Amino acid sequence: MRKRMSSRWRSLLVLVVLTGGLGWEMRSGGEGAVGMALEPLPIPLGLPADTWSFYVPVDNPLTAEKVALGKRLFFDPALSADGKISCASCHQPERGFADAEPLAVGIGGRRGTRNSMSLLNVIYNPAQFWDGRTDTLEQQALEPLTHPDEMGNRSLTEVLERLRGGAEYRADFRAAFGEMGEIDATRLAMALASYERTLVSGNSPFDRFQAGDGTALPPAARRGLSIFRGRGRCSRCHVATEQQPLLTNFAYQNTGVAAGDPSFDRLARLAARRIEQSPSPQPLVEMEGMAGSHELGRALRSGLLFELGSYRTPSLRNVALTAPYFHDGSAASLADVVRFYNGGGRSNLNLDEELHPLGLTAIEEQDLVTFLEALTGTSPADLFPPRTSPVHPVSQKNQVQSSTR
């Protein structure tokens, strides 16, 4: 027989309903569960129907408390060494959880070497970052905290000590993980990853068109779709089928963007020789201190010759929100992206064999851009920063900058 919901949970449920909640329905967690398991609302049109049953790891199930904690952490600049940079500094809701900078900007205005990727639909990624160097969102969540060009902490211990100093965070971690839920790196990563998994977006005009609404795409976008699937050859990498609806093949490909760095050709040839002599990542790890070596891309992690200069094929969902483009932010607009590929990419020793000049006219290029703009879907149900105090004093000006820069 089903147990009666306690007064504590009845009060919490009423509060969530009255405040708009997390955009999720809630139900009592199973035996031994901490807090409230989430009964998700229907998946937006166009996304996998098994999203919540297949893509959420069994060792980190979604709960209301954990998602709320992860959201608060995501928008809190206290995670950075100077209290000015939050996850949302580079992953802004109004920009598709990306930002407007060519390269990520971190603590003290330091610039990284990669463009900030959108976190929308990140739940589906089989690996994280442009080079796929981590497998899970839990692993990814911790890396920026101690990166000198991102959040700039000397160690994870430094971050955890700040969080432990806040009574609200101590209570939130216990609510999410139980009375023994001390603030540690594992639980910090689990909370952040849980929030990020709720950032799903679908129901774009393209999705509605695919579902049978012939009016969802204007004529120019329909022409662009024909080019996307045909002469443009876009769908060879940005797969858009019922079985693979994310508009990416999740593969790593060299499209010639990295070859725009003047040192790429020299470094790629050096890397190729080293790989041939010792086929493993180690020879390339030794190159990481060289200027421009970051452009070697996925090969730095895999040690594979055919992945020199290769980067993950990003999803095109919501792509109109996330300019600038490419791993180095070198394309300012979608029109620039289309022109780049219309020209066949940029020649280099490892250019993907699928790329060659397309011969599209200016009108066809514009039609293709119009189609790409039709891939913008609905926003996640719960986008806005939580109204809670940071762990240590940060000026209101810095808090605003951290969520909108």
mmCIF file of C-alpha atoms in Angstrom:
data_model
loop_
_atom_site.group_PDB
_atom_site.id
_atom_site.type_symbol
_atom_site.label_atom_id
_atom_site.label_comp_id
_atom_site.label_asym_id
_atom_site.label_seq_id
_atom_site.Cartn_x
_atom_site.Cartn_y
_atom_site.Cartn_z
ATOM 1 C CA MET A 1 0.000 0.000 0.000
ATOM 2 C CA ARG A 2 1.294 3.432 -0.916
ATOM 3 C CA LYS A 3 2.542 5.454 2.044
ATOM 4 C CA ARG A 4 0.886 8.738 2.769
ATOM 5 C CA MET A 5 2.953 11.811 1.843
ATOM 6 C CA SER A 6 4.375 13.561 4.896
ATOM 7 C CA SER A 7 3.425 17.130 5.788
ATOM 8 C CA ARG A 8 6.958 18.216 4.916
ATOM 9 C CA TRP A 9 6.628 16.975 1.340
ATOM 10 C CA ARG A 10 3.063 18.303 1.005
ATOM 11 C CA SER A 11 4.378 21.745 1.948
ATOM 12 C CA LEU A 12 7.257 21.468 -0.480
ATOM 13 C CA LEU A 13 4.956 20.388 -3.293
ATOM 14 C CA VAL A 14 2.602 23.300 -2.641
ATOM 15 C CA LEU A 15 5.575 25.688 -2.670
ATOM 16 C CA VAL A 16 6.843 24.322 -5.972
ATOM 17 C CA VAL A 17 3.417 24.606 -7.586
ATOM 18 C CA LEU A 18 2.916 28.167 -6.354
ATOM 19 C CA THR A 19 6.342 29.347 -7.508
ATOM 20 C CA GLY A 20 6.316 27.696 -10.897
ATOM 21 C CA GLY A 21 8.728 25.039 -9.678
ATOM 22 C CA LEU A 22 11.369 23.579 -11.894
ATOM 23 C CA GLY A 23 9.133 22.982 -14.853
ATOM 24 C CA TRP A 24 8.844 19.355 -13.682
ATOM 25 C CA GLU A 25 6.221 17.299 -11.927
ATOM 26 C CA MET A 26 7.319 15.571 -8.731
ATOM 27 C CA ARG A 27 6.559 12.254 -7.085
ATOM 28 C CA SER A 28 7.784 10.491 -3.988
ATOM 29 C CA GLY A 29 11.173 8.892 -4.439
ATOM 30 C CA GLY A 30 11.478 5.127 -4.316
ATOM 31 C CA GLU A 31 12.568 3.206 -1.232
ATOM 32 C CA GLY A 32 15.838 4.596 0.048
ATOM 33 C CA ALA A 33 15.690 7.653 -2.210
ATOM 34 C CA VAL A 34 16.684 11.047 -0.895
ATOM 35 C CA GLY A 35 14.147 13.818 -1.467
ATOM 36 C CA MET A 36 11.689 13.815 -4.317
ATOM 37 C CA ALA A 37 12.317 11.956 -7.549
ATOM 38 C CA LEU A 38 11.328 13.939 -10.588
ATOM 39 C CA GLU A 39 8.477 12.860 -12.804
ATOM 40 C CA PRO A 40 9.411 14.755 -15.948
ATOM 41 C CA LEU A 41 6.988 16.640 -18.088
ATOM 42 C CA PRO A 42 6.601 15.445 -21.681
ATOM 43 C CA ILE A 43 9.746 15.751 -23.790
ATOM 44 C CA PRO A 44 9.642 18.641 -26.284
ATOM 45 C CA LEU A 45 8.694 17.628 -29.809
ATOM 46 C CA GLY A 46 11.618 16.264 -31.781
ATOM 47 C CA LEU A 47 13.691 14.925 -28.871
ATOM 48 C CA PRO A 48 14.100 11.240 -27.917
ATOM 49 C CA ALA A 49 11.064 9.855 -26.113
ATOM 50 C CA ASP A 50 13.298 7.866 -23.738
ATOM 51 C CA THR A 51 15.278 10.906 -22.583
ATOM 52 C CA TRP A 52 14.655 10.540 -18.863
ATOM 53 C CA SER A 53 14.798 6.751 -18.743
ATOM 54 C CA PHE A 54 17.891 6.254 -20.925
ATOM 55 C CA TYR A 55 20.087 9.354 -20.667
ATOM 56 C CA VAL A 56 20.013 9.921 -16.893
ATOM 57 C CA PRO A 57 22.660 7.766 -15.146
ATOM 58 C CA VAL A 58 21.335 5.330 -12.578
ATOM 59 C CA ASP A 59 23.925 6.449 -10.040
ATOM 60 C CA ASN A 60 22.785 10.067 -10.237
ATOM 61 C CA PRO A 61 18.987 10.115 -10.602
ATOM 62 C CA LEU A 62 17.264 13.457 -10.917
ATOM 63 C CA THR A 63 15.590 14.778 -7.786
ATOM 64 C CA ALA A 64 13.963 18.130 -7.143
ATOM 65 C CA GLU A 65 16.446 19.019 -4.408
ATOM 66 C CA LYS A 66 19.479 18.037 -6.432
ATOM 67 C CA VAL A 67 18.374 19.979 -9.514
ATOM 68 C CA ALA A 68 17.592 23.040 -7.380
ATOM 69 C CA LEU A 69 21.011 22.812 -5.723
ATOM 70 C CA GLY A 70 22.737 22.394 -9.082
ATOM 71 C CA LYS A 71 20.924 25.414 -10.446
ATOM 72 C CA ARG A 72 21.967 27.554 -7.514
ATOM 73 C CA LEU A 73 25.587 26.445 -7.902
ATOM 74 C CA PHE A 74 25.484 27.053 -11.660
ATOM 75 C CA PHE A 75 24.611 30.737 -11.209
ATOM 76 C CA ASP A 76 26.794 31.374 -8.156
ATOM 77 C CA PRO A 77 30.050 33.298 -8.798
ATOM 78 C CA ALA A 78 31.326 32.017 -5.448
ATOM 79 C CA LEU A 79 32.575 28.979 -7.349
ATOM 80 C CA SER A 80 35.369 31.126 -8.799
ATOM 81 C CA ALA A 81 38.480 32.278 -6.969
ATOM 82 C CA ASP A 82 37.589 35.971 -7.185
ATOM 83 C CA GLY A 83 33.820 35.585 -6.720
ATOM 84 C CA LYS A 84 33.050 37.095 -10.135
ATOM 85 C CA ILE A 85 32.725 34.158 -12.552
ATOM 86 C CA SER A 86 29.928 31.596 -12.496
ATOM 87 C CA CYS A 87 29.110 28.754 -14.863
ATOM 88 C CA ALA A 88 26.496 31.083 -16.330
ATOM 89 C CA SER A 89 29.168 33.629 -17.231
ATOM 90 C CA CYS A 90 30.075 31.493 -20.250
ATOM 91 C CA HIS A 91 26.767 29.623 -20.505
ATOM 92 C CA GLN A 92 24.110 32.329 -20.540
ATOM 93 C CA PRO A 93 20.448 31.263 -20.777
ATOM 94 C CA GLU A 94 19.520 34.078 -23.141
ATOM 95 C CA ARG A 95 22.259 32.975 -25.557
ATOM 96 C CA GLY A 96 21.322 29.321 -25.678
ATOM 97 C CA PHE A 97 23.557 28.609 -22.674
ATOM 98 C CA ALA A 98 26.593 29.789 -24.651
ATOM 99 C CA ASP A 99 27.983 33.341 -24.826
ATOM 100 C CA ALA A 100 28.832 36.038 -27.367
ATOM 101 C CA GLU A 101 32.615 35.801 -27.011
ATOM 102 C CA PRO A 102 34.829 34.137 -29.644
ATOM 103 C CA LEU A 103 36.811 32.496 -26.833
ATOM 104 C CA ALA A 104 35.717 31.871 -23.263
ATOM 105 C CA VAL A 105 36.581 34.656 -20.822
ATOM 106 C CA GLY A 106 37.404 33.638 -17.280
ATOM 107 C CA ILE A 107 38.823 35.034 -14.066
ATOM 108 C CA GLY A 108 40.624 38.341 -14.431
ATOM 109 C CA GLY A 109 39.564 38.618 -18.071
ATOM 110 C CA ARG A 110 41.783 35.707 -19.109
ATOM 111 C CA ARG A 111 40.855 34.163 -22.447
ATOM 112 C CA GLY A 112 40.803 30.472 -23.071
ATOM 113 C CA THR A 113 41.514 28.685 -26.334
ATOM 114 C CA ARG A 114 37.993 27.464 -27.144
ATOM 115 C CA ASN A 115 34.566 28.926 -27.793
ATOM 116 C CA SER A 116 31.959 28.206 -25.092
ATOM 117 C CA MET A 117 29.683 25.394 -26.268
ATOM 118 C CA SER A 118 25.929 25.523 -25.723
ATOM 119 C CA LEU A 119 24.628 23.412 -22.849
ATOM 120 C CA LEU A 120 21.175 23.001 -24.370
ATOM 121 C CA ASN A 121 20.457 19.290 -24.831
ATOM 122 C CA VAL A 122 23.833 18.460 -23.283
ATOM 123 C CA ILE A 123 22.145 15.458 -21.666
ATOM 124 C CA TYR A 124 22.538 13.594 -24.962
ATOM 125 C CA ASN A 125 26.282 14.115 -25.421
ATOM 126 C CA PRO A 126 28.300 10.882 -25.196
ATOM 127 C CA ALA A 127 31.383 12.986 -24.358
ATOM 128 C CA GLN A 128 32.017 16.565 -23.253
ATOM 129 C CA PHE A 129 34.074 19.547 -24.474
ATOM 130 C CA TRP A 130 35.131 20.220 -28.057
ATOM 131 C CA ASP A 131 37.723 17.453 -27.846
ATOM 132 C CA GLY A 132 35.638 14.934 -25.885
ATOM 133 C CA ARG A 133 38.156 14.706 -23.079
ATOM 134 C CA THR A 134 35.604 13.701 -20.452
ATOM 135 C CA ASP A 135 32.843 11.155 -20.760
ATOM 136 C CA THR A 136 30.264 12.468 -18.300
ATOM 137 C CA LEU A 137 28.733 15.745 -17.221
ATOM 138 C CA GLU A 138 29.872 14.971 -13.687
ATOM 139 C CA GLN A 139 33.503 14.878 -14.859
ATOM 140 C CA GLN A 140 33.050 17.977 -17.005
ATOM 141 C CA ALA A 141 31.505 20.028 -14.204
ATOM 142 C CA LEU A 142 34.680 20.041 -12.104
ATOM 143 C CA GLU A 143 37.287 20.925 -14.743
ATOM 144 C CA PRO A 144 36.550 24.667 -15.075
ATOM 145 C CA LEU A 145 36.797 25.161 -11.311
ATOM 146 C CA THR A 146 40.560 24.712 -11.209
ATOM 147 C CA HIS A 147 41.461 25.842 -14.724
ATOM 148 C CA PRO A 148 43.657 28.966 -14.463
ATOM 149 C CA ASP A 149 41.883 30.637 -17.395
ATOM 150 C CA GLU A 150 38.375 29.836 -16.182
ATOM 151 C CA MET A 151 37.441 29.913 -12.494
ATOM 152 C CA GLY A 152 41.032 30.027 -11.311
ATOM 153 C CA ASN A 153 40.848 28.064 -8.059
ATOM 154 C CA ARG A 154 44.104 26.516 -6.901
ATOM 155 C CA SER A 155 42.328 23.304 -5.924
ATOM 156 C CA LEU A 156 38.886 21.769 -5.509
ATOM 157 C CA THR A 157 39.471 21.887 -1.763
ATOM 158 C CA GLU A 158 39.487 25.682 -1.998
ATOM 159 C CA VAL A 159 36.043 25.638 -3.622
ATOM 160 C CA LEU A 160 34.622 23.122 -1.184
ATOM 161 C CA GLU A 161 35.819 25.085 1.845
ATOM 162 C CA ARG A 162 33.979 28.183 0.611
ATOM 163 C CA LEU A 163 30.789 26.210 0.095
ATOM 164 C CA ARG A 164 31.100 24.562 3.524
ATOM 165 C CA GLY A 165 31.270 28.004 5.050
ATOM 166 C CA GLY A 166 27.696 28.769 3.982
ATOM 167 C CA ALA A 167 24.839 27.489 6.175
ATOM 168 C CA GLU A 168 22.415 27.523 3.243
ATOM 169 C CA TYR A 169 24.653 25.312 1.156
ATOM 170 C CA ARG A 170 25.185 22.892 4.027
ATOM 171 C CA ALA A 171 21.406 22.583 4.364
ATOM 172 C CA ASP A 172 20.892 22.266 0.599
ATOM 173 C CA PHE A 173 23.452 19.475 0.279
ATOM 174 C CA ARG A 174 21.804 17.574 3.133
ATOM 175 C CA ALA A 175 18.403 18.029 1.488
ATOM 176 C CA ALA A 176 19.752 16.701 -1.800
ATOM 177 C CA PHE A 177 21.945 13.880 -0.501
ATOM 178 C CA GLY A 178 20.658 13.000 2.981
ATOM 179 C CA GLU A 179 21.759 13.886 6.475
ATOM 180 C CA MET A 180 25.223 12.491 5.762
ATOM 181 C CA GLY A 181 25.429 14.540 2.567
ATOM 182 C CA GLU A 182 28.610 16.440 3.286
ATOM 183 C CA ILE A 183 29.835 18.929 0.713
ATOM 184 C CA ASP A 184 32.427 17.136 -1.375
ATOM 185 C CA ALA A 185 33.589 17.139 -4.999
ATOM 186 C CA THR A 186 31.491 14.145 -5.998
ATOM 187 C CA ARG A 187 28.231 15.655 -4.751
ATOM 188 C CA LEU A 188 29.112 19.068 -6.183
ATOM 189 C CA ALA A 189 29.576 17.475 -9.611
ATOM 190 C CA MET A 190 26.382 15.433 -9.284
ATOM 191 C CA ALA A 191 24.308 18.513 -8.477
ATOM 192 C CA LEU A 192 25.689 20.596 -11.336
ATOM 193 C CA ALA A 193 25.255 17.721 -13.797
ATOM 194 C CA SER A 194 21.673 17.162 -12.643
ATOM 195 C CA TYR A 195 20.711 20.753 -13.363
ATOM 196 C CA GLU A 196 22.439 20.695 -16.747
ATOM 197 C CA ARG A 197 20.515 17.558 -17.739
ATOM 198 C CA THR A 198 17.239 19.462 -17.408
ATOM 199 C CA LEU A 199 18.259 21.973 -20.104
ATOM 200 C CA VAL A 200 16.353 20.319 -22.924
ATOM 201 C CA SER A 201 15.073 22.229 -25.943
ATOM 202 C CA GLY A 202 12.952 21.064 -28.868
ATOM 203 C CA ASN A 203 9.685 21.917 -30.608
ATOM 204 C CA SER A 204 11.435 24.085 -33.199
ATOM 205 C CA PRO A 205 9.699 25.065 -36.456
ATOM 206 C CA PHE A 206 11.717 22.270 -38.070
ATOM 207 C CA ASP A 207 10.362 19.753 -35.534
ATOM 208 C CA ARG A 208 6.811 20.880 -36.194
ATOM 209 C CA PHE A 209 7.392 20.637 -39.940
ATOM 210 C CA GLN A 210 8.740 17.118 -39.524
ATOM 211 C CA ALA A 211 5.658 16.251 -37.469
ATOM 212 C CA GLY A 212 3.386 17.214 -40.348
ATOM 213 C CA ASP A 213 2.781 20.944 -39.963
ATOM 214 C CA GLY A 214 3.410 22.149 -43.507
ATOM 215 C CA THR A 215 3.112 25.778 -42.444
ATOM 216 C CA ALA A 216 5.867 25.593 -39.792
ATOM 217 C CA LEU A 217 8.658 26.429 -42.265
ATOM 218 C CA PRO A 218 8.457 29.386 -44.648
ATOM 219 C CA PRO A 219 9.376 28.767 -48.317
ATOM 220 C CA ALA A 220 12.978 29.949 -47.889
ATOM 221 C CA ALA A 221 13.525 27.587 -44.957
ATOM 222 C CA ARG A 222 12.040 24.678 -46.931
ATOM 223 C CA ARG A 223 14.427 25.434 -49.773
ATOM 224 C CA GLY A 224 17.227 25.612 -47.208
ATOM 225 C CA LEU A 225 16.205 22.205 -45.826
ATOM 226 C CA SER A 226 16.447 20.740 -49.320
ATOM 227 C CA ILE A 227 19.977 22.153 -49.648
ATOM 228 C CA PHE A 228 20.858 20.933 -46.142
ATOM 229 C CA ARG A 229 19.935 17.382 -47.098
ATOM 230 C CA GLY A 230 21.152 17.585 -50.684
ATOM 231 C CA ARG A 231 23.777 19.723 -52.372
ATOM 232 C CA GLY A 232 24.917 21.268 -49.110
ATOM 233 C CA ARG A 233 25.812 17.825 -47.710
ATOM 234 C CA CYS A 234 25.230 19.233 -44.199
ATOM 235 C CA SER A 235 23.254 16.224 -42.986
ATOM 236 C CA ARG A 236 26.215 13.912 -43.511
ATOM 237 C CA CYS A 237 27.577 15.225 -40.199
ATOM 238 C CA HIS A 238 24.561 17.047 -38.756
ATOM 239 C CA VAL A 239 22.273 14.053 -38.867
ATOM 240 C CA ALA A 240 18.555 14.864 -38.682
ATOM 241 C CA THR A 241 16.486 11.697 -38.650
ATOM 242 C CA GLU A 242 13.820 10.257 -36.386
ATOM 243 C CA GLN A 243 16.431 7.881 -34.954
ATOM 244 C CA GLN A 244 19.110 10.602 -34.620
ATOM 245 C CA PRO A 245 17.269 13.896 -34.047
ATOM 246 C CA LEU A 246 20.055 15.945 -32.434
ATOM 247 C CA LEU A 247 21.492 17.322 -35.716
ATOM 248 C CA THR A 248 24.930 15.919 -34.975
ATOM 249 C CA ASN A 249 26.694 12.606 -35.437
ATOM 250 C CA PHE A 250 28.733 13.298 -32.255
ATOM 251 C CA ALA A 251 31.880 12.477 -34.253
ATOM 252 C CA TYR A 252 35.166 14.389 -34.434
ATOM 253 C CA GLN A 253 36.025 15.895 -37.785
ATOM 254 C CA ASN A 254 38.649 18.126 -39.331
ATOM 255 C CA THR A 255 36.861 20.792 -41.354
ATOM 256 C CA GLY A 256 39.913 23.009 -41.703
ATOM 257 C CA VAL A 257 39.005 25.526 -39.019
ATOM 258 C CA ALA A 258 42.118 24.659 -36.985
ATOM 259 C CA ALA A 259 44.281 25.216 -40.075
ATOM 260 C CA GLY A 260 43.524 28.916 -39.781
ATOM 261 C CA ASP A 261 46.187 29.056 -37.070
ATOM 262 C CA PRO A 262 49.503 29.851 -38.782
ATOM 263 C CA SER A 263 51.321 27.244 -36.691
ATOM 264 C CA PHE A 264 48.892 24.406 -37.416
ATOM 265 C CA ASP A 265 50.552 22.886 -40.484
ATOM 266 C CA ARG A 266 53.989 22.721 -38.840
ATOM 267 C CA LEU A 267 52.625 21.305 -35.582
ATOM 268 C CA ALA A 268 50.326 18.828 -37.337
ATOM 269 C CA ARG A 269 53.227 17.418 -39.352
ATOM 270 C CA LEU A 270 55.357 17.155 -36.231
ATOM 271 C CA ALA A 271 52.503 15.439 -34.406
ATOM 272 C CA ALA A 272 51.990 13.033 -37.312
ATOM 273 C CA ARG A 273 55.621 11.978 -37.195
ATOM 274 C CA ARG A 274 55.443 11.417 -33.438
ATOM 275 C CA ILE A 275 52.253 9.374 -33.707
ATOM 276 C CA GLU A 276 53.790 7.203 -36.411
ATOM 277 C CA GLN A 277 56.794 6.558 -34.186
ATOM 278 C CA SER A 278 54.718 5.894 -31.051
ATOM 279 C CA PRO A 279 50.949 5.506 -31.620
ATOM 280 C CA SER A 280 49.611 6.805 -28.305
ATOM 281 C CA PRO A 281 48.538 10.141 -26.784
ATOM 282 C CA GLN A 282 51.776 10.516 -24.807
ATOM 283 C CA PRO A 283 53.949 12.018 -27.606
ATOM 284 C CA LEU A 284 51.312 14.679 -28.143
ATOM 285 C CA VAL A 285 50.906 15.392 -24.435
ATOM 286 C CA GLU A 286 54.533 16.472 -24.550
ATOM 287 C CA MET A 287 53.605 19.014 -27.258
ATOM 288 C CA GLU A 288 50.911 20.752 -25.216
ATOM 289 C CA GLY A 289 53.227 23.522 -24.064
ATOM 290 C CA MET A 290 53.993 24.607 -27.630
ATOM 291 C CA ALA A 291 52.284 27.739 -28.931
ATOM 292 C CA GLY A 292 49.278 26.779 -31.029
ATOM 293 C CA SER A 293 49.312 23.118 -29.944
ATOM 294 C CA HIS A 294 45.697 23.370 -28.739
ATOM 295 C CA GLU A 295 44.660 23.440 -32.403
ATOM 296 C CA LEU A 296 45.668 19.793 -32.756
ATOM 297 C CA GLY A 297 42.246 19.085 -31.270
ATOM 298 C CA ARG A 298 40.965 15.623 -30.481
ATOM 299 C CA ALA A 299 44.301 13.998 -31.356
ATOM 300 C CA LEU A 300 45.812 15.455 -28.171
ATOM 301 C CA ARG A 301 43.474 13.152 -26.236
ATOM 302 C CA SER A 302 43.252 10.132 -28.517
ATOM 303 C CA GLY A 303 46.717 9.988 -30.073
ATOM 304 C CA LEU A 304 45.068 9.063 -33.376
ATOM 305 C CA LEU A 305 46.578 10.383 -36.590
ATOM 306 C CA PHE A 306 43.238 10.804 -38.351
ATOM 307 C CA GLU A 307 41.970 13.048 -35.527
ATOM 308 C CA LEU A 308 44.604 15.765 -35.952
ATOM 309 C CA GLY A 309 42.767 19.087 -36.086
ATOM 310 C CA SER A 310 39.437 17.372 -35.411
ATOM 311 C CA TYR A 311 36.715 18.686 -33.124
ATOM 312 C CA ARG A 312 33.318 17.443 -32.088
ATOM 313 C CA THR A 313 30.492 18.101 -34.509
ATOM 314 C CA PRO A 314 28.159 20.331 -32.463
ATOM 315 C CA SER A 315 24.402 20.033 -32.534
ATOM 316 C CA LEU A 316 22.718 22.623 -34.737
ATOM 317 C CA ARG A 317 19.671 22.884 -32.500
ATOM 318 C CA ASN A 318 19.310 26.508 -31.353
ATOM 319 C CA VAL A 319 22.378 27.427 -33.408
ATOM 320 C CA ALA A 320 20.977 30.872 -34.235
ATOM 321 C CA LEU A 321 21.315 31.786 -30.529
ATOM 322 C CA THR A 322 24.950 30.851 -30.053
ATOM 323 C CA ALA A 323 27.115 33.057 -32.306
ATOM 324 C CA PRO A 324 30.066 33.214 -32.796
ATOM 325 C CA TYR A 325 30.798 29.791 -34.227
ATOM 326 C CA PHE A 326 33.445 27.065 -34.562
ATOM 327 C CA HIS A 327 35.724 25.873 -31.782
ATOM 328 C CA ASP A 328 37.765 29.091 -32.052
ATOM 329 C CA GLY A 329 34.843 31.481 -32.511
ATOM 330 C CA SER A 330 36.257 32.567 -35.877
ATOM 331 C CA ALA A 331 32.879 32.708 -37.679
ATOM 332 C CA ALA A 332 30.866 35.710 -36.514
ATOM 333 C CA SER A 333 27.562 34.706 -38.113
ATOM 334 C CA LEU A 334 25.705 31.800 -39.666
ATOM 335 C CA ALA A 335 26.295 33.420 -43.043
ATOM 336 C CA ASP A 336 30.051 33.179 -42.372
ATOM 337 C CA VAL A 337 29.678 29.490 -41.461
ATOM 338 C CA VAL A 338 27.773 28.718 -44.666
ATOM 339 C CA ARG A 339 30.313 30.583 -46.798
ATOM 340 C CA PHE A 340 33.154 28.651 -45.151
ATOM 341 C CA TYR A 341 31.618 25.296 -46.013
ATOM 342 C CA ASN A 342 30.456 26.440 -49.425
ATOM 343 C CA GLY A 343 34.148 26.996 -50.135
ATOM 344 C CA GLY A 344 35.002 23.451 -49.043
ATOM 345 C CA GLY A 345 36.485 24.229 -45.645
ATOM 346 C CA ARG A 346 40.196 24.986 -45.359
ATOM 347 C CA SER A 347 42.764 22.677 -46.931
ATOM 348 C CA ASN A 348 45.180 20.831 -44.636
ATOM 349 C CA LEU A 349 46.851 17.446 -44.398
ATOM 350 C CA ASN A 350 43.887 15.889 -42.567
ATOM 351 C CA LEU A 351 40.829 17.619 -44.085
ATOM 352 C CA ASP A 352 37.681 15.494 -43.860
ATOM 353 C CA GLU A 353 37.030 13.735 -47.154
ATOM 354 C CA GLU A 354 33.382 14.838 -47.149
ATOM 355 C CA LEU A 355 34.374 18.461 -47.658
ATOM 356 C CA HIS A 356 34.718 20.049 -51.079
ATOM 357 C CA PRO A 357 33.436 23.275 -52.727
ATOM 358 C CA LEU A 358 29.652 23.222 -53.078
ATOM 359 C CA GLY A 359 28.985 25.929 -55.640
ATOM 360 C CA LEU A 360 25.955 27.347 -53.843
ATOM 361 C CA THR A 361 24.654 30.694 -55.046
ATOM 362 C CA ALA A 362 24.252 33.662 -52.707
ATOM 363 C CA ILE A 363 20.485 33.057 -52.627
ATOM 364 C CA GLU A 364 21.016 29.389 -51.772
ATOM 365 C CA GLU A 365 23.398 30.370 -48.984
ATOM 366 C CA GLN A 366 20.737 32.664 -47.546
ATOM 367 C CA ASP A 367 18.079 29.958 -47.801
ATOM 368 C CA LEU A 368 20.351 27.635 -45.869
ATOM 369 C CA VAL A 369 20.804 30.278 -43.156
ATOM 370 C CA THR A 370 17.019 30.703 -42.974
ATOM 371 C CA PHE A 371 16.648 26.972 -42.387
ATOM 372 C CA LEU A 372 19.294 27.014 -39.650
ATOM 373 C CA GLU A 373 17.367 29.795 -37.923
ATOM 374 C CA ALA A 374 14.315 27.514 -37.945
ATOM 375 C CA LEU A 375 16.144 25.105 -35.641
ATOM 376 C CA THR A 376 15.558 27.356 -32.610
ATOM 377 C CA GLY A 377 13.376 25.509 -30.132
ATOM 378 C CA THR A 378 11.586 26.243 -26.919
ATOM 379 C CA SER A 379 13.616 27.345 -23.918
ATOM 380 C CA PRO A 380 13.976 25.014 -20.923
ATOM 381 C CA ALA A 381 11.172 25.495 -18.430
ATOM 382 C CA ASP A 382 13.378 26.985 -15.743
ATOM 383 C CA LEU A 383 16.072 29.409 -16.859
ATOM 384 C CA PHE A 384 16.512 32.132 -14.299
ATOM 385 C CA PRO A 385 19.081 32.430 -11.501
ATOM 386 C CA PRO A 386 17.872 31.454 -8.022
ATOM 387 C CA ARG A 387 17.299 34.346 -5.638
ATOM 388 C CA THR A 388 19.718 33.276 -2.954
ATOM 389 C CA SER A 389 22.755 34.879 -1.428
ATOM 390 C CA PRO A 390 26.237 33.841 -2.547
ATOM 391 C CA VAL A 391 28.457 32.047 -0.054
ATOM 392 C CA HIS A 392 30.705 35.058 0.472
ATOM 393 C CA PRO A 393 29.958 38.741 -0.172
ATOM 394 C CA VAL A 394 29.952 39.686 -3.853
ATOM 395 C CA SER A 395 28.771 43.057 -5.060
ATOM 396 C CA GLN A 396 25.443 43.271 -6.863
ATOM 397 C CA LYS A 397 27.306 44.631 -9.898
ATOM 398 C CA ASN A 398 29.509 41.540 -10.057
ATOM 399 C CA GLN A 399 26.539 39.216 -9.654
ATOM 400 C CA VAL A 400 24.794 40.834 -12.639
ATOM 401 C CA GLN A 401 27.930 40.719 -14.748
ATOM 402 C CA SER A 402 28.446 37.067 -13.934
ATOM 403 C CA SER A 403 25.064 36.068 -15.371
ATOM 404 C CA THR A 404 24.917 38.359 -18.398
ATOM 405 C CA ARG A 405 28.469 38.965 -19.649
#
